[in-house]
C-alpha positions as MATLAB code, in Angstrom:
seq = 'MKEGLNLMSVSLENSNAIAGRATAEGTRRYRERHNKNCAADHFRETGSLVASSIGIGTYLGEPDEYTDTLVASAVVESVRRGTNLIDSAINYRYQYGERSVGKAIRRLLESGEASRDELIICTKGGVVPHPTPNHVEWFYQQYVEPNNSTVSMADLAAERYCIHPEYIQDQLNRSLANLGIETIDVYYLHNPEKLLSKVEPDTFYHRLREVFEVFEKAVLAGKIANYGLATWNAFRVPPTERNHIDLARAKSIAREVAGKQRGSVSVYPASFEYGDAGSGANPNSNHQRRTSLSIGSCRSLRHFRDRQ';
ca = [
       0.000    0.000    0.000;
       1.352    3.411   -0.938;
       2.051    5.985    1.741;
       0.136    9.229    1.675;
       1.555   11.938   -0.548;
       1.775   15.255    1.273;
       1.052   17.441   -1.708;
       0.647   20.456    0.573;
       4.446   20.477    0.684;
       4.802   20.648   -3.082;
       6.707   23.833   -3.870;
       4.194   26.032   -5.609;
       4.855   29.023   -3.422;
       5.125   32.441   -5.018;
       7.579   34.679   -3.195;
       5.827   37.678   -4.746;
       2.357   36.598   -3.631;
       0.040   39.437   -2.673;
      -0.615   39.432    1.057;
      -3.945   40.047    2.747;
      -7.566   39.084    2.263;
     -10.994   40.696    2.012;
     -11.958   42.424    5.273;
     -15.001   44.156    6.708;
     -13.186   47.503    6.677;
     -11.868   47.076    3.144;
     -15.125   45.950    1.530;
     -17.029   48.757    3.247;
     -14.466   51.233    1.978;
     -15.008   49.895   -1.538;
     -18.791   50.290   -1.163;
     -18.441   53.888    0.023;
     -16.269   54.725   -2.968;
     -18.652   53.219   -5.536;
     -22.076   53.666   -3.931;
     -22.907   56.854   -5.828;
     -22.630   55.078   -9.192;
     -24.576   51.930   -8.252;
     -28.145   50.980   -7.427;
     -29.138   51.418   -3.796;
     -29.235   47.667   -3.166;
     -26.197   46.776   -5.280;
     -23.942   46.129   -2.277;
     -25.057   43.565    0.261;
     -23.631   42.327    3.514;
     -22.619   38.661    3.619;
     -21.238   37.741    6.991;
     -18.769   40.456    7.934;
     -18.031   41.418    4.328;
     -19.796   43.656    1.830;
     -20.115   42.125   -1.634;
     -21.402   43.510   -4.911;
     -24.649   41.827   -5.978;
     -23.109   41.210   -9.412;
     -19.773   39.444   -9.667;
     -17.342   38.876  -12.520;
     -16.916   35.278  -13.714;
     -14.035   33.894  -15.763;
     -15.308   30.623  -17.181;
     -15.253   30.344  -20.974;
     -12.730   31.198  -23.688;
      -9.679   29.782  -25.409;
      -6.504   29.120  -23.377;
      -4.453   31.671  -25.276;
      -2.757   35.016  -24.719;
      -5.448   36.965  -26.551;
      -8.195   35.650  -24.247;
      -5.941   36.187  -21.225;
      -5.779   39.863  -22.113;
      -9.548   40.109  -22.567;
     -10.324   38.354  -19.282;
      -7.816   40.400  -17.290;
      -9.178   43.617  -18.797;
     -12.758   42.562  -18.027;
     -11.874   41.932  -14.378;
     -10.101   45.288  -14.088;
     -12.992   47.178  -15.691;
     -15.548   45.379  -13.502;
     -13.713   46.368  -10.327;
     -13.490   49.951  -11.590;
     -17.259   49.998  -12.072;
     -18.392   48.599   -8.724;
     -17.844   44.843   -8.725;
     -15.667   43.493   -5.928;
     -16.690   39.831   -6.173;
     -14.380   37.861   -8.489;
     -14.973   34.194   -9.315;
     -12.786   31.622  -11.033;
     -11.835   27.923  -10.900;
      -8.636   26.041  -11.588;
     -10.180   24.255  -14.568;
     -11.417   27.453  -16.228;
      -9.451   27.643  -19.454;
      -7.103   25.024  -17.985;
      -5.698   27.299  -15.234;
      -5.437   30.349  -17.503;
      -8.639   31.758  -15.998;
      -7.067   32.011  -12.553;
      -3.823   33.374  -13.979;
      -5.732   36.120  -15.787;
      -7.467   37.045  -12.539;
      -4.066   37.203  -10.864;
      -2.791   39.595  -13.517;
      -5.858   41.792  -13.097;
      -5.531   41.938   -9.314;
      -1.892   42.949   -9.538;
      -2.715   45.628  -12.114;
      -5.464   47.073   -9.889;
      -3.239   47.163   -6.836;
      -0.259   48.654   -8.663;
      -2.445   51.417  -10.137;
      -4.001   52.170   -6.742;
      -7.522   51.590   -8.081;
      -8.221   48.914   -5.465;
      -6.590   47.317   -2.460;
      -6.467   43.629   -1.606;
      -8.757   43.965    1.394;
     -11.538   45.370   -0.830;
     -11.734   42.369   -3.171;
     -13.490   39.066   -2.483;
     -11.602   36.480   -4.532;
     -13.233   33.094   -5.007;
     -12.102   29.979   -6.817;
     -12.837   26.262   -6.986;
     -11.069   22.910   -7.119;
     -12.174   19.391   -7.965;
     -12.333   19.351  -11.779;
      -9.293   18.132  -13.735;
      -7.622   21.301  -15.132;
      -6.079   19.718  -18.207;
      -7.312   19.742  -21.836;
      -9.004   16.754  -23.404;
      -8.396   14.213  -24.808;
      -5.366   13.344  -22.660;
      -6.626   14.691  -19.342;
      -7.096   11.192  -17.882;
      -3.506   10.285  -18.730;
      -2.321   13.563  -17.191;
      -4.280   12.806  -14.014;
      -2.719    9.344  -13.809;
       0.818   10.634  -14.302;
       0.434   13.513  -11.860;
      -1.526   11.898   -9.044;
      -1.692    8.101   -9.354;
       1.720    7.077  -10.673;
       3.886    8.603   -7.880;
       4.803    5.881   -5.385;
       3.975    8.015   -2.369;
       0.454    8.906   -3.540;
      -2.736    7.277   -2.254;
      -4.812    8.658   -5.138;
      -6.132    5.958   -7.498;
      -8.007    5.960  -10.768;
     -11.082    4.903   -8.794;
     -11.052    8.414   -7.303;
     -11.699    9.952  -10.733;
     -15.425   10.291  -11.468;
     -16.764   10.731  -15.004;
     -13.130   11.139  -16.161;
     -13.147   14.742  -14.899;
     -13.874   15.043  -11.190;
     -11.821   14.185   -8.129;
     -12.211   15.161   -4.476;
      -9.516   12.948   -2.989;
      -7.993   15.050   -0.167;
      -4.439   14.817   -1.542;
      -5.650   15.958   -4.947;
      -7.580   18.875   -3.439;
      -4.513   19.905   -1.405;
      -2.509   20.085   -4.602;
      -5.213   21.965   -6.488;
      -5.457   24.565   -3.729;
      -1.715   25.205   -3.855;
      -1.835   25.530   -7.641;
      -4.709   28.012   -7.408;
      -2.787   30.170   -4.948;
       0.195   30.189   -7.314;
      -2.018   30.959  -10.340;
      -3.745   33.848   -8.575;
      -0.539   35.169   -7.051;
      -2.139   35.735   -3.652;
      -1.473   34.440   -0.143;
      -5.129   33.906    0.800;
      -8.207   32.898   -1.182;
     -11.308   34.469    0.350;
     -13.692   31.652   -0.596;
     -12.512   28.244   -1.821;
     -15.198   25.935   -3.201;
     -15.204   22.185   -3.676;
     -16.361   22.030   -7.290;
     -19.291   19.739   -8.200;
     -18.505   17.120   -5.513;
     -21.779   15.312   -6.212;
     -20.161   13.710   -9.252;
     -18.574   11.205   -6.860;
     -22.049    9.993   -5.887;
     -22.280    8.323   -9.307;
     -19.565    5.917   -8.132;
     -19.947    5.470   -4.372;
     -22.611    5.082   -1.701;
     -23.667    8.173    0.288;
     -21.852    7.112    3.483;
     -18.596    6.781    1.532;
     -19.201   10.170   -0.061;
     -19.751   11.947    3.270;
     -16.646   10.290    4.717;
     -14.645   11.689    1.803;
     -16.297   15.088    2.298;
     -15.118   15.031    5.912;
     -11.557   14.344    4.756;
     -11.695   17.296    2.365;
     -13.084   19.590    5.073;
     -10.109   18.545    7.247;
      -7.816   19.718    4.453;
      -9.723   22.997    4.291;
      -9.508   23.561    8.037;
      -5.748   23.106    7.932;
      -5.634   25.583    5.046;
      -7.648   28.088    7.107;
      -5.180   27.758    9.978;
      -2.304   28.203    7.523;
      -3.875   31.383    6.133;
      -4.348   29.899    2.645;
      -8.127   30.280    2.607;
     -10.530   32.364    4.672;
     -13.789   30.483    3.972;
     -14.787   27.333    2.153;
     -17.933   25.770    0.747;
     -19.500   23.710   -2.013;
     -20.139   24.855   -5.580;
     -22.710   22.748   -7.374;
     -25.273   23.078  -10.145;
     -27.750   20.451   -9.034;
     -26.913   18.789   -5.711;
     -28.968   21.166   -3.541;
     -31.884   21.462   -5.968;
     -32.777   17.869   -6.778;
     -35.033   15.777   -4.491;
     -33.361   13.565   -1.851;
     -34.324   10.519   -3.907;
     -31.957   11.592   -6.700;
     -28.516    9.975   -6.828;
     -26.680   13.308   -7.043;
     -28.490   14.896   -4.085;
     -26.306   16.312   -1.285;
     -27.878   16.699    2.149;
     -26.953   20.296    2.946;
     -27.680   19.937    6.661;
     -25.459   16.848    6.881;
     -22.626   18.548    4.984;
     -22.835   21.582    7.256;
     -22.869   19.360   10.342;
     -19.692   17.641    9.155;
     -17.998   20.991    8.577;
     -18.905   22.111   12.094;
     -17.576   18.885   13.606;
     -14.300   19.190   11.724;
     -13.884   22.833   12.662;
     -14.573   22.101   16.300;
     -16.757   25.204   16.435;
     -19.450   26.877   14.356;
     -17.879   28.489   11.327;
     -19.770   30.627    8.829;
     -19.909   28.706    5.570;
     -20.688   29.680    2.006;
     -22.759   27.742   -0.477;
     -23.358   28.539   -4.121;
     -25.866   27.327   -6.695;
     -27.302   28.729   -9.902;
     -30.609   30.565   -9.971;
     -32.140   29.035  -13.073;
     -35.502   29.731  -14.631;
     -35.344   26.451  -16.526;
     -34.586   24.269  -13.528;
     -36.042   26.205  -10.609;
     -34.315   28.202   -7.932;
     -32.700   26.278   -5.096;
     -33.779   29.024   -2.731;
     -37.467   28.717   -3.592;
     -40.030   27.228   -1.270;
     -40.462   24.305   -3.656;
     -36.955   23.116   -2.994;
     -36.654   20.506   -0.209;
     -33.448   22.104    1.062;
     -34.678   25.668    1.360;
     -35.757   25.348    5.005;
     -32.348   23.968    5.966;
     -30.696   26.910    4.252;
     -32.726   29.406    6.231;
     -32.239   27.655    9.581;
     -28.478   27.334    9.223;
     -28.069   30.981    8.115;
     -25.895   30.136    5.153;
     -24.593   32.914    2.978;
     -26.074   32.063   -0.410;
     -24.780   33.276   -3.743;
     -26.459   32.492   -7.028;
     -24.544   32.449  -10.263;
     -26.082   33.117  -13.637;
     -24.697   34.732  -16.747;
     -26.189   38.119  -17.637;
     -26.379   36.777  -21.173;
     -29.096   34.426  -19.900;
     -31.329   37.358  -18.973;
     -30.527   39.254  -22.170;
     -31.388   36.241  -24.329;
     -34.746   35.860  -22.599;
     -35.879   39.384  -23.377;
];
């Protein structure tokens, strides 16, 4: 049996990483500076922070220099115009999405147009960040083949998703290096329900506990400030569905691992086609209200434009 690979020790550190994180004082300062040019309810309090109600996402596009420039410019312009919530994921454009965000953040700070404590930077890990068709081979070479790794091919779901704790540790370190920052404000486990297609629920929640342990260590190390789950469907489908995640159970596990009640963040898409997870028709909505989760919904503005 292979010994565990401590991928947290892999040298992905950036000596020029930007220090700091989003703070109550910084995000309120940002709101005060931009309030006059935004709708009255544009800025909203989420926990101790103030976030813009519209964020900037960095999902699609080619992994090339031209798109890098466009994405970085879009992030910079969004922050200039009143958006302090920035979202990415390690698999977006095969890591180039995060790197473009990193370039934008550095440009904003160097120009004095924003400070690190004003920006809420979010990213995700759990999806293989390598182009098809050889992404499975890349996963094997990077995470399964090393003798001191406990990751196996059985940990890869649908040839794209992995939430093995050693893999997530590595992905977190890579994201920090890509973004060029010391602390990620919100780190999401990306579509973890994909594992439910391969394992029984009890096995899934045991693995979720292991990942939360990784996250708690990262919080103590100052690598992340908050963590949560990012999923399209797991909180919206009925409990009878295979890909359903019990939000109350997941939150209970996080509290047990933390050893105290920690404010958590959950994200899901508000979708007219599929129903809103926050609606009364959703079986999880009561749990969400009772546990006082900070809820963010993601939806492209193009969706609303196309429906007009």
